[in-house]
mmCIF file of C-alpha atoms in Angstrom:
data_model
loop_
_atom_site.group_PDB
_atom_site.id
_atom_site.type_symbol
_atom_site.label_atom_id
_atom_site.label_comp_id
_atom_site.label_asym_id
_atom_site.label_seq_id
_atom_site.Cartn_x
_atom_site.Cartn_y
_atom_site.Cartn_z
ATOM 1 C CA UNK A 29 -52.751 -4.113 24.505
ATOM 2 C CA UNK A 30 -51.902 -7.598 23.367
ATOM 3 C CA UNK A 31 -48.762 -8.295 21.360
ATOM 4 C CA UNK A 32 -48.069 -10.974 18.814
ATOM 5 C CA UNK A 33 -45.284 -13.368 19.626
ATOM 6 C CA UNK A 34 -41.994 -12.253 18.105
ATOM 7 C CA UNK A 35 -40.985 -14.113 15.004
ATOM 8 C CA UNK A 36 -38.019 -16.423 15.334
ATOM 9 C CA UNK A 37 -35.049 -15.108 13.382
ATOM 10 C CA UNK A 38 -33.584 -17.328 10.725
ATOM 11 C CA UNK A 39 -29.960 -18.377 10.988
ATOM 12 C CA UNK A 40 -29.116 -16.103 8.050
ATOM 13 C CA UNK A 41 -30.657 -13.104 9.793
ATOM 14 C CA UNK A 42 -28.901 -13.850 13.078
ATOM 15 C CA UNK A 43 -25.470 -14.088 11.522
ATOM 16 C CA UNK A 44 -23.620 -11.067 10.194
ATOM 17 C CA UNK A 45 -21.214 -11.441 7.313
ATOM 18 C CA UNK A 46 -17.551 -11.482 8.329
ATOM 19 C CA UNK A 47 -15.539 -9.054 6.179
ATOM 20 C CA UNK A 48 -12.209 -9.842 7.889
ATOM 21 C CA UNK A 49 -9.530 -12.322 6.860
ATOM 22 C CA UNK A 50 -10.883 -14.714 9.499
ATOM 23 C CA UNK A 51 -13.348 -15.502 6.709
ATOM 24 C CA UNK A 52 -11.504 -17.754 4.239
ATOM 25 C CA UNK A 53 -13.505 -16.319 1.325
ATOM 26 C CA UNK A 54 -12.254 -12.835 2.188
ATOM 27 C CA UNK A 55 -8.652 -13.985 2.579
ATOM 28 C CA UNK A 56 -8.870 -15.790 -0.754
ATOM 29 C CA UNK A 57 -10.003 -12.572 -2.464
ATOM 30 C CA UNK A 58 -7.150 -10.620 -0.876
ATOM 31 C CA UNK A 59 -4.701 -13.266 -2.075
ATOM 32 C CA UNK A 60 -6.186 -13.295 -5.582
ATOM 33 C CA UNK A 61 -5.821 -9.513 -5.804
ATOM 34 C CA UNK A 62 -2.287 -9.791 -4.401
ATOM 35 C CA UNK A 63 -1.343 -12.381 -7.010
ATOM 36 C CA UNK A 64 -2.318 -9.926 -9.741
ATOM 37 C CA UNK A 65 -0.470 -7.072 -8.045
ATOM 38 C CA UNK A 66 2.697 -9.127 -7.587
ATOM 39 C CA UNK A 67 2.774 -10.255 -11.217
ATOM 40 C CA UNK A 68 2.108 -6.792 -12.630
ATOM 41 C CA UNK A 69 4.557 -4.900 -10.404
ATOM 42 C CA UNK A 70 7.299 -7.344 -11.415
ATOM 43 C CA UNK A 71 6.446 -6.713 -15.081
ATOM 44 C CA UNK A 72 6.410 -2.924 -14.727
ATOM 45 C CA UNK A 73 9.619 -2.858 -12.671
ATOM 46 C CA UNK A 74 11.379 -4.975 -15.324
ATOM 47 C CA UNK A 75 10.187 -2.531 -18.007
ATOM 48 C CA UNK A 76 11.835 0.427 -16.254
ATOM 49 C CA UNK A 77 14.742 0.697 -18.682
ATOM 50 C CA UNK A 78 16.610 3.530 -20.351
ATOM 51 C CA UNK A 79 14.262 5.371 -22.730
ATOM 52 C CA UNK A 80 11.028 3.891 -21.336
ATOM 53 C CA UNK A 81 8.027 6.232 -21.447
ATOM 54 C CA UNK A 82 6.601 6.947 -17.981
ATOM 55 C CA UNK A 83 3.145 7.455 -19.471
ATOM 56 C CA UNK A 84 3.243 4.105 -21.262
ATOM 57 C CA UNK A 85 4.501 2.319 -18.151
ATOM 58 C CA UNK A 86 1.534 3.668 -16.181
ATOM 59 C CA UNK A 87 -1.017 2.857 -18.893
ATOM 60 C CA UNK A 88 0.391 -0.632 -19.414
ATOM 61 C CA UNK A 89 0.420 -1.312 -15.688
ATOM 62 C CA UNK A 90 -3.244 -0.403 -15.303
ATOM 63 C CA UNK A 91 -4.198 -2.384 -18.396
ATOM 64 C CA UNK A 92 -2.351 -5.467 -17.122
ATOM 65 C CA UNK A 93 -4.266 -5.255 -13.830
ATOM 66 C CA UNK A 94 -7.607 -4.888 -15.611
ATOM 67 C CA UNK A 95 -6.865 -7.758 -18.007
ATOM 68 C CA UNK A 96 -5.768 -10.089 -15.198
ATOM 69 C CA UNK A 97 -8.810 -9.165 -13.106
ATOM 70 C CA UNK A 98 -11.132 -10.309 -15.880
ATOM 71 C CA UNK A 99 -9.817 -13.861 -15.584
ATOM 72 C CA UNK A 100 -10.767 -14.332 -11.901
ATOM 73 C CA UNK A 101 -14.162 -14.462 -10.179
ATOM 74 C CA UNK A 102 -15.928 -14.566 -13.529
ATOM 75 C CA UNK A 103 -19.296 -15.616 -12.091
ATOM 76 C CA UNK A 104 -21.642 -13.000 -10.692
ATOM 77 C CA UNK A 105 -21.230 -9.236 -10.549
ATOM 78 C CA UNK A 106 -18.093 -8.573 -8.486
ATOM 79 C CA UNK A 107 -16.328 -5.234 -8.682
ATOM 80 C CA UNK A 108 -12.665 -5.787 -9.515
ATOM 81 C CA UNK A 109 -9.774 -4.140 -11.259
ATOM 82 C CA UNK A 110 -7.353 -1.371 -10.365
ATOM 83 C CA UNK A 111 -7.059 -0.865 -6.614
ATOM 84 C CA UNK A 112 -4.434 1.858 -6.999
ATOM 85 C CA UNK A 113 -3.398 3.396 -10.348
ATOM 86 C CA UNK A 114 0.133 2.709 -11.540
ATOM 87 C CA UNK A 115 2.521 5.475 -10.493
ATOM 88 C CA UNK A 116 6.117 5.973 -11.635
ATOM 89 C CA UNK A 117 7.871 8.502 -9.390
ATOM 90 C CA UNK A 118 11.501 9.273 -10.211
ATOM 91 C CA UNK A 119 14.440 10.350 -8.028
ATOM 92 C CA UNK A 120 13.318 13.161 -5.675
ATOM 93 C CA UNK A 121 9.652 12.830 -6.692
ATOM 94 C CA UNK A 122 8.117 11.026 -3.733
ATOM 95 C CA UNK A 123 4.809 9.650 -4.968
ATOM 96 C CA UNK A 124 1.646 9.776 -7.111
ATOM 97 C CA UNK A 125 3.195 10.675 -10.472
ATOM 98 C CA UNK A 126 0.996 9.167 -13.200
ATOM 99 C CA UNK A 127 0.801 11.527 -16.202
ATOM 100 C CA UNK A 128 -1.891 11.991 -18.832
ATOM 101 C CA UNK A 129 -1.461 11.607 -22.593
ATOM 102 C CA UNK A 130 -1.853 15.373 -23.020
ATOM 103 C CA UNK A 131 1.194 16.129 -20.858
ATOM 104 C CA UNK A 132 4.772 16.438 -22.083
ATOM 105 C CA UNK A 133 6.402 13.051 -22.613
ATOM 106 C CA UNK A 134 8.886 11.984 -19.959
ATOM 107 C CA UNK A 135 11.253 9.048 -20.270
ATOM 108 C CA UNK A 136 13.504 7.168 -17.882
ATOM 109 C CA UNK A 137 17.261 7.303 -18.180
ATOM 110 C CA UNK A 138 20.089 5.181 -16.806
ATOM 111 C CA UNK A 139 20.765 5.980 -13.161
ATOM 112 C CA UNK A 140 17.210 7.114 -12.341
ATOM 113 C CA UNK A 141 15.801 5.837 -9.057
ATOM 114 C CA UNK A 142 12.267 4.745 -9.904
ATOM 115 C CA UNK A 143 9.418 4.005 -7.506
ATOM 116 C CA UNK A 144 6.691 1.776 -8.947
ATOM 117 C CA UNK A 145 3.391 1.730 -7.054
ATOM 118 C CA UNK A 146 0.181 -0.049 -8.080
ATOM 119 C CA UNK A 147 -2.546 -2.344 -6.810
ATOM 120 C CA UNK A 148 -5.477 -4.570 -7.688
ATOM 121 C CA UNK A 149 -8.770 -5.097 -5.875
ATOM 122 C CA UNK A 150 -11.361 -7.849 -5.951
ATOM 123 C CA UNK A 151 -14.801 -7.319 -4.439
ATOM 124 C CA UNK A 152 -13.512 -4.321 -2.501
ATOM 125 C CA UNK A 153 -10.464 -6.063 -1.038
ATOM 126 C CA UNK A 154 -7.351 -4.213 -2.143
ATOM 127 C CA UNK A 155 -3.787 -5.480 -2.406
ATOM 128 C CA UNK A 156 -1.272 -2.698 -3.054
ATOM 129 C CA UNK A 157 2.507 -2.775 -3.462
ATOM 130 C CA UNK A 158 5.423 -0.527 -4.309
ATOM 131 C CA UNK A 159 9.058 -1.191 -5.053
ATOM 132 C CA UNK A 160 12.108 0.829 -6.050
ATOM 133 C CA UNK A 161 14.575 0.112 -8.844
ATOM 134 C CA UNK A 162 17.521 1.967 -10.357
ATOM 135 C CA UNK A 163 17.565 2.012 -14.149
ATOM 136 C CA UNK A 164 20.517 0.095 -15.558
ATOM 137 C CA UNK A 165 21.702 -1.323 -12.237
ATOM 138 C CA UNK A 166 23.279 -4.783 -12.246
ATOM 139 C CA UNK A 167 25.918 -6.837 -10.437
ATOM 140 C CA UNK A 168 28.449 -5.411 -12.900
ATOM 141 C CA UNK A 169 27.066 -1.873 -12.514
ATOM 142 C CA UNK A 170 25.956 -1.741 -8.853
ATOM 143 C CA UNK A 171 24.042 0.987 -7.058
ATOM 144 C CA UNK A 172 26.364 3.060 -4.855
ATOM 145 C CA UNK A 173 26.462 6.254 -2.800
ATOM 146 C CA UNK A 174 23.282 7.942 -1.605
ATOM 147 C CA UNK A 175 21.113 5.751 -3.814
ATOM 148 C CA UNK A 176 22.488 2.579 -2.244
ATOM 149 C CA UNK A 177 22.116 3.972 1.282
ATOM 150 C CA UNK A 178 18.510 5.066 0.861
ATOM 151 C CA UNK A 179 17.510 1.894 -0.979
ATOM 152 C CA UNK A 180 18.975 -0.417 1.667
ATOM 153 C CA UNK A 181 17.497 1.726 4.467
ATOM 154 C CA UNK A 182 14.010 1.469 2.952
ATOM 155 C CA UNK A 183 14.331 -2.280 2.375
ATOM 156 C CA UNK A 184 15.530 -3.013 5.907
ATOM 157 C CA UNK A 185 12.907 -0.695 7.397
ATOM 158 C CA UNK A 186 10.171 -2.576 5.524
ATOM 159 C CA UNK A 187 11.579 -5.897 6.749
ATOM 160 C CA UNK A 188 11.527 -4.632 10.326
ATOM 161 C CA UNK A 189 8.019 -3.201 9.991
ATOM 162 C CA UNK A 190 6.437 -6.442 8.767
ATOM 163 C CA UNK A 191 7.896 -8.283 11.768
ATOM 164 C CA UNK A 192 6.366 -5.767 14.167
ATOM 165 C CA UNK A 193 2.841 -5.813 12.765
ATOM 166 C CA UNK A 194 1.409 -8.645 14.805
ATOM 167 C CA UNK A 195 -1.546 -8.909 17.159
ATOM 168 C CA UNK A 196 -0.956 -7.152 20.475
ATOM 169 C CA UNK A 197 1.854 -4.888 19.232
ATOM 170 C CA UNK A 198 1.442 -1.105 19.136
ATOM 171 C CA UNK A 199 2.031 1.191 16.164
ATOM 172 C CA UNK A 200 4.695 3.365 17.849
ATOM 173 C CA UNK A 201 7.516 0.753 17.739
ATOM 174 C CA UNK A 202 7.104 0.622 13.957
ATOM 175 C CA UNK A 203 7.614 4.387 13.773
ATOM 176 C CA UNK A 204 10.613 4.288 16.094
ATOM 177 C CA UNK A 205 12.383 1.327 14.483
ATOM 178 C CA UNK A 206 11.976 2.701 10.956
ATOM 179 C CA UNK A 207 13.573 5.942 12.172
ATOM 180 C CA UNK A 208 16.488 4.107 13.797
ATOM 181 C CA UNK A 209 17.149 2.038 10.673
ATOM 182 C CA UNK A 210 17.048 5.104 8.412
ATOM 183 C CA UNK A 211 19.531 6.878 10.712
ATOM 184 C CA UNK A 212 21.959 3.936 10.461
ATOM 185 C CA UNK A 213 22.196 4.647 6.727
ATOM 186 C CA UNK A 214 22.406 8.430 7.122
ATOM 187 C CA UNK A 215 18.823 8.870 5.873
ATOM 188 C CA UNK A 216 15.441 9.967 7.194
ATOM 189 C CA UNK A 217 11.899 8.632 6.743
ATOM 190 C CA UNK A 218 9.631 10.928 4.746
ATOM 191 C CA UNK A 219 8.008 13.238 7.281
ATOM 192 C CA UNK A 220 4.403 12.474 8.217
ATOM 193 C CA UNK A 221 3.990 9.572 5.768
ATOM 194 C CA UNK A 222 1.038 7.401 6.806
ATOM 195 C CA UNK A 223 0.254 3.704 6.548
ATOM 196 C CA UNK A 224 -3.356 2.611 6.997
ATOM 197 C CA UNK A 225 -5.541 -0.224 8.131
ATOM 198 C CA UNK A 226 -7.594 -1.630 5.249
ATOM 199 C CA UNK A 227 -11.122 -2.973 5.181
ATOM 200 C CA UNK A 228 -13.596 -3.815 2.447
ATOM 201 C CA UNK A 229 -13.785 -0.790 0.100
ATOM 202 C CA UNK A 230 -11.533 1.164 2.479
ATOM 203 C CA UNK A 231 -7.800 1.675 1.925
ATOM 204 C CA UNK A 232 -7.402 4.479 4.496
ATOM 205 C CA UNK A 233 -8.914 3.019 7.654
ATOM 206 C CA UNK A 234 -8.878 4.434 11.170
ATOM 207 C CA UNK A 235 -5.758 2.742 12.554
ATOM 208 C CA UNK A 236 -2.557 4.275 11.196
ATOM 209 C CA UNK A 237 1.231 4.211 11.399
ATOM 210 C CA UNK A 238 3.178 7.437 10.956
ATOM 211 C CA UNK A 239 6.772 7.925 9.837
ATOM 212 C CA UNK A 240 9.097 10.660 11.092
ATOM 213 C CA UNK A 241 6.381 12.695 12.851
ATOM 214 C CA UNK A 242 6.931 16.302 13.860
ATOM 215 C CA UNK A 243 6.693 16.978 17.583
ATOM 216 C CA UNK A 244 3.128 18.195 17.146
ATOM 217 C CA UNK A 245 2.179 15.139 15.082
ATOM 218 C CA UNK A 246 3.732 12.810 17.654
ATOM 219 C CA UNK A 247 1.701 14.362 20.470
ATOM 220 C CA UNK A 248 -1.598 14.338 18.571
ATOM 221 C CA UNK A 249 -1.193 11.030 16.733
ATOM 222 C CA UNK A 250 -3.533 8.302 17.914
ATOM 223 C CA UNK A 251 -1.758 5.280 19.311
ATOM 224 C CA UNK A 252 -3.281 1.928 18.438
ATOM 225 C CA UNK A 253 -2.735 -1.785 18.870
ATOM 226 C CA UNK A 254 -2.793 -4.259 16.005
ATOM 227 C CA UNK A 255 -5.455 -6.962 16.338
ATOM 228 C CA UNK A 256 -5.954 -10.371 14.793
ATOM 229 C CA UNK A 257 -7.521 -10.500 11.328
ATOM 230 C CA UNK A 258 -6.810 -6.863 10.501
ATOM 231 C CA UNK A 259 -5.160 -5.853 7.212
ATOM 232 C CA UNK A 260 -2.646 -3.035 6.735
ATOM 233 C CA UNK A 261 -1.118 -1.277 3.762
ATOM 234 C CA UNK A 262 2.373 -0.398 5.037
ATOM 235 C CA UNK A 263 4.154 2.385 3.152
ATOM 236 C CA UNK A 264 7.866 2.788 3.917
ATOM 237 C CA UNK A 265 9.425 5.865 2.304
ATOM 238 C CA UNK A 266 12.988 6.878 3.086
ATOM 239 C CA UNK A 267 14.813 9.997 1.871
ATOM 240 C CA UNK A 268 18.505 10.697 1.449
ATOM 241 C CA UNK A 269 17.668 14.289 2.465
ATOM 242 C CA UNK A 270 15.856 15.761 5.445
ATOM 243 C CA UNK A 271 12.595 13.964 4.664
ATOM 244 C CA UNK A 272 10.520 17.145 4.376
ATOM 245 C CA UNK A 273 7.994 17.144 1.545
ATOM 246 C CA UNK A 274 6.468 19.764 -0.715
ATOM 247 C CA UNK A 275 4.060 19.814 -3.631
ATOM 248 C CA UNK A 276 5.529 19.041 -7.034
ATOM 249 C CA UNK A 277 4.664 21.328 -9.968
ATOM 250 C CA UNK A 278 3.092 18.377 -11.808
ATOM 251 C CA UNK A 279 -0.690 18.305 -12.185
ATOM 252 C CA UNK A 280 -2.649 16.040 -9.886
ATOM 253 C CA UNK A 281 -4.118 13.092 -11.781
ATOM 254 C CA UNK A 282 -5.116 10.631 -9.030
ATOM 255 C CA UNK A 283 -8.245 11.059 -6.920
ATOM 256 C CA UNK A 284 -10.493 9.032 -4.643
ATOM 257 C CA UNK A 285 -14.104 9.345 -3.562
ATOM 258 C CA UNK A 286 -14.548 9.884 0.185
ATOM 259 C CA UNK A 287 -17.424 8.977 2.494
ATOM 260 C CA UNK A 288 -18.484 12.640 2.732
ATOM 261 C CA UNK A 289 -22.007 13.468 1.537
ATOM 262 C CA UNK A 290 -22.623 16.882 0.021
ATOM 263 C CA UNK A 291 -25.268 18.207 -2.350
ATOM 264 C CA UNK A 292 -23.191 19.358 -5.315
ATOM 265 C CA UNK A 293 -24.500 22.447 -7.102
ATOM 266 C CA UNK A 294 -23.060 22.002 -10.596
ATOM 267 C CA UNK A 295 -24.536 19.478 -13.019
ATOM 268 C CA UNK A 296 -21.059 18.622 -14.330
ATOM 269 C CA UNK A 297 -19.883 17.836 -10.803
ATOM 270 C CA UNK A 298 -22.853 15.545 -10.162
ATOM 271 C CA UNK A 299 -22.289 13.671 -13.437
ATOM 272 C CA UNK A 300 -18.582 13.253 -12.665
ATOM 273 C CA UNK A 301 -19.289 12.015 -9.137
ATOM 274 C CA UNK A 302 -21.842 9.532 -10.471
ATOM 275 C CA UNK A 303 -19.276 8.130 -12.928
ATOM 276 C CA UNK A 304 -16.655 7.871 -10.169
ATOM 277 C CA UNK A 305 -19.065 6.028 -7.877
ATOM 278 C CA UNK A 306 -20.127 3.537 -10.550
ATOM 279 C CA UNK A 307 -16.652 2.857 -11.929
ATOM 280 C CA UNK A 308 -14.342 3.039 -8.925
ATOM 281 C CA UNK A 309 -16.377 3.107 -5.723
ATOM 282 C CA UNK A 310 -14.005 4.406 -3.041
ATOM 283 C CA UNK A 311 -10.814 3.212 -4.697
ATOM 284 C CA UNK A 312 -8.320 5.692 -6.214
ATOM 285 C CA UNK A 313 -8.467 6.344 -9.958
ATOM 286 C CA UNK A 314 -6.579 8.262 -12.614
ATOM 287 C CA UNK A 315 -8.204 11.007 -14.687
ATOM 288 C CA UNK A 316 -7.367 9.106 -17.872
ATOM 289 C CA UNK A 317 -9.806 6.380 -16.718
ATOM 290 C CA UNK A 318 -12.689 8.869 -16.967
ATOM 291 C CA UNK A 319 -14.776 9.169 -20.138
ATOM 292 C CA UNK A 320 -13.898 12.842 -20.650
ATOM 293 C CA UNK A 321 -10.722 14.100 -18.931
ATOM 294 C CA UNK A 322 -11.572 17.780 -19.424
ATOM 295 C CA UNK A 323 -15.086 17.529 -18.004
ATOM 296 C CA UNK A 324 -13.797 15.322 -15.188
ATOM 297 C CA UNK A 325 -11.250 17.948 -14.170
ATOM 298 C CA UNK A 326 -13.974 20.626 -14.193
ATOM 299 C CA UNK A 327 -16.342 18.542 -12.075
ATOM 300 C CA UNK A 328 -13.608 17.589 -9.626
ATOM 301 C CA UNK A 329 -13.083 21.235 -8.672
ATOM 302 C CA UNK A 330 -16.335 21.328 -6.695
ATOM 303 C CA UNK A 331 -15.944 17.732 -5.516
ATOM 304 C CA UNK A 332 -12.519 18.347 -3.981
ATOM 305 C CA UNK A 333 -13.528 21.738 -2.578
ATOM 306 C CA UNK A 334 -16.176 20.054 -0.431
ATOM 307 C CA UNK A 335 -14.068 16.944 0.293
ATOM 308 C CA UNK A 336 -16.434 14.648 -1.597
ATOM 309 C CA UNK A 337 -13.340 13.562 -3.514
ATOM 310 C CA UNK A 338 -9.769 13.754 -2.218
ATOM 311 C CA UNK A 339 -6.717 14.454 -4.353
ATOM 312 C CA UNK A 340 -3.459 12.500 -4.308
ATOM 313 C CA UNK A 341 -1.047 15.335 -5.021
ATOM 314 C CA UNK A 342 2.385 14.693 -6.484
ATOM 315 C CA UNK A 343 4.957 15.302 -3.738
ATOM 316 C CA UNK A 344 8.714 15.819 -3.884
ATOM 317 C CA UNK A 345 11.918 16.178 -1.872
ATOM 318 C CA UNK A 346 14.698 18.661 -2.629
ATOM 319 C CA UNK A 347 16.353 18.271 -6.015
ATOM 320 C CA UNK A 348 19.486 16.169 -5.862
ATOM 321 C CA UNK A 349 18.048 13.891 -3.170
ATOM 322 C CA UNK A 350 16.619 10.416 -3.643
ATOM 323 C CA UNK A 351 13.541 8.740 -2.162
ATOM 324 C CA UNK A 352 13.096 4.966 -1.990
ATOM 325 C CA UNK A 353 9.759 3.274 -1.333
ATOM 326 C CA UNK A 354 8.683 -0.218 -0.361
ATOM 327 C CA UNK A 355 4.977 -0.729 0.234
ATOM 328 C CA UNK A 356 3.269 -3.995 1.090
ATOM 329 C CA UNK A 357 -0.108 -5.332 2.187
ATOM 330 C CA UNK A 358 -0.039 -7.525 5.290
ATOM 331 C CA UNK A 359 -2.716 -9.559 7.075
ATOM 332 C CA UNK A 360 -2.460 -9.870 10.867
ATOM 333 C CA UNK A 361 -3.109 -13.575 11.263
ATOM 334 C CA UNK A 362 -3.310 -15.457 14.607
ATOM 335 C CA UNK A 363 -0.016 -17.191 13.723
ATOM 336 C CA UNK A 364 1.743 -13.953 12.774
ATOM 337 C CA UNK A 365 1.947 -11.422 9.924
ATOM 338 C CA UNK A 366 1.129 -12.673 6.432
ATOM 339 C CA UNK A 367 2.640 -10.374 3.776
ATOM 340 C CA UNK A 368 0.608 -10.910 0.617
ATOM 341 C CA UNK A 369 2.147 -8.350 -1.749
ATOM 342 C CA UNK A 370 5.830 -8.469 -2.610
ATOM 343 C CA UNK A 371 8.416 -5.721 -3.032
ATOM 344 C CA UNK A 372 10.950 -7.043 -5.576
ATOM 345 C CA UNK A 373 14.584 -6.111 -4.870
ATOM 346 C CA UNK A 374 17.937 -7.508 -5.981
ATOM 347 C CA UNK A 375 20.254 -7.008 -3.004
ATOM 348 C CA UNK A 376 23.275 -8.127 -5.034
ATOM 349 C CA UNK A 377 23.072 -4.907 -7.070
ATOM 350 C CA UNK A 378 23.354 -2.660 -3.972
ATOM 351 C CA UNK A 379 26.778 -1.687 -2.580
ATOM 352 C CA UNK A 380 26.564 0.491 0.522
ATOM 353 C CA UNK A 381 29.364 1.151 2.988
ATOM 354 C CA UNK A 382 26.905 1.731 5.811
ATOM 355 C CA UNK A 383 25.321 -0.955 7.985
ATOM 356 C CA UNK A 384 23.086 -1.482 10.993
ATOM 357 C CA UNK A 385 24.995 -2.032 14.235
ATOM 358 C CA UNK A 386 22.093 -1.787 16.697
ATOM 359 C CA UNK A 387 21.884 -5.284 18.235
ATOM 360 C CA UNK A 388 18.178 -4.960 19.000
ATOM 361 C CA UNK A 389 17.345 -4.157 15.385
ATOM 362 C CA UNK A 390 19.659 -6.849 14.042
ATOM 363 C CA UNK A 391 17.875 -9.388 16.254
ATOM 364 C CA UNK A 392 14.511 -8.173 14.967
ATOM 365 C CA UNK A 393 15.619 -8.499 11.339
ATOM 366 C CA UNK A 394 16.971 -11.989 12.009
ATOM 367 C CA UNK A 395 13.702 -13.168 13.537
ATOM 368 C CA UNK A 396 11.121 -15.224 11.655
ATOM 369 C CA UNK A 397 8.302 -13.193 10.111
ATOM 370 C CA UNK A 398 5.805 -15.961 10.747
ATOM 371 C CA UNK A 399 6.857 -18.048 13.773
ATOM 372 C CA UNK A 400 7.242 -21.741 13.131
ATOM 373 C CA UNK A 401 4.762 -24.014 14.859
ATOM 374 C CA UNK A 402 6.195 -25.350 18.106
ATOM 375 C CA UNK A 403 7.080 -29.015 18.001
ATOM 376 C CA UNK A 404 5.366 -31.199 20.545
ATOM 377 C CA UNK A 405 7.423 -32.050 23.593
ATOM 378 C CA UNK A 406 9.334 -35.301 22.939
ATOM 379 C CA UNK A 407 8.539 -36.640 26.431
ATOM 380 C CA UNK A 408 4.826 -36.075 25.895
ATOM 381 C CA UNK A 409 5.063 -37.931 22.578
ATOM 382 C CA UNK A 410 6.845 -40.847 24.243
ATOM 383 C CA UNK A 411 4.311 -40.988 27.082
ATOM 384 C CA UNK A 412 1.456 -40.955 24.591
ATOM 385 C CA UNK A 413 3.042 -43.791 22.623
ATOM 386 C CA UNK A 414 3.554 -45.853 25.768
ATOM 387 C CA UNK A 415 -0.034 -45.311 26.856
ATOM 388 C CA UNK A 416 -1.201 -46.430 23.428
ATOM 389 C CA UNK A 417 0.807 -49.647 23.695
ATOM 390 C CA UNK A 418 -0.740 -50.463 27.068
ATOM 391 C CA UNK A 419 -4.280 -50.337 25.672
#
């Protein structure tokens, strides 16, 4: 049987789109999302004052992200907006606290240790950040005691982590160094906390970093190596206690659609899932962003039961303990790590009596995050100049 000659593929068909930061368009979108995140987290952190409403802080944070997103990439239909809902988690509450209007009002008070987490996304490229502040702290009224220890431990651990996330390095040294830094301040990383590789429309990719793993987790955890042009969301959480977590009594309000396909039985569930898909894709969202909170909660029961949607439960440490968090988004560039989201901190307000004495860690912290370009050898320059003169 005769065959027709195969058609020659066009250049467009031969090439596949590059969704990594090697593509300047992709990196630009990450940076644009990061710019929004950095501006909004600074605003929300500054608004964490005595008497501030946690609900209003969360609502205002999300609104600021949405408003800023409308001013960029205005041509064409590009999904953009909240990449992670604003969360305000206080003292021993570890993460994911973002209340609804129908819940009892909670306000901040002087001395509270507040973790602010939020993020923006543009065209599926998310830039997330988290920082920790203490309400009312200043140079005149510095942070001391356990709060100072845990805050400095988390900050230094984040600084060490960003220096280790470079092409060719493995994930285990990040785990180990964060643990060593926490121990220097008499603290512990939050047990089993994960950091993830990010990709387009994916904030919980395959490659991961784990903090303070149990023996079983350490044995089963998949080791990986960081590669050029990957992106990671690095979540450093340090506790003044034993680092063990448990569910908080607060209602879960943050959810995210997964990649699981399942034929939902209830009409309400199907309607809710359709709204989630259209509005948020696979980025996390808060129930208050849904058209009808009550119906959304009903529909989510079946969705979460079959893992079509995953819940971000509110977690906590023991009462009386404090948890500090610094989370940043970093691109693994050929020249070194490029941290695109910031974690605001005023070191002059922190007074801790503890310090790092491990020489290896001190050397790591003193190293450049992004190595400076090597200067050309002076002799080679001179030889080149001489050769030029002889022409």
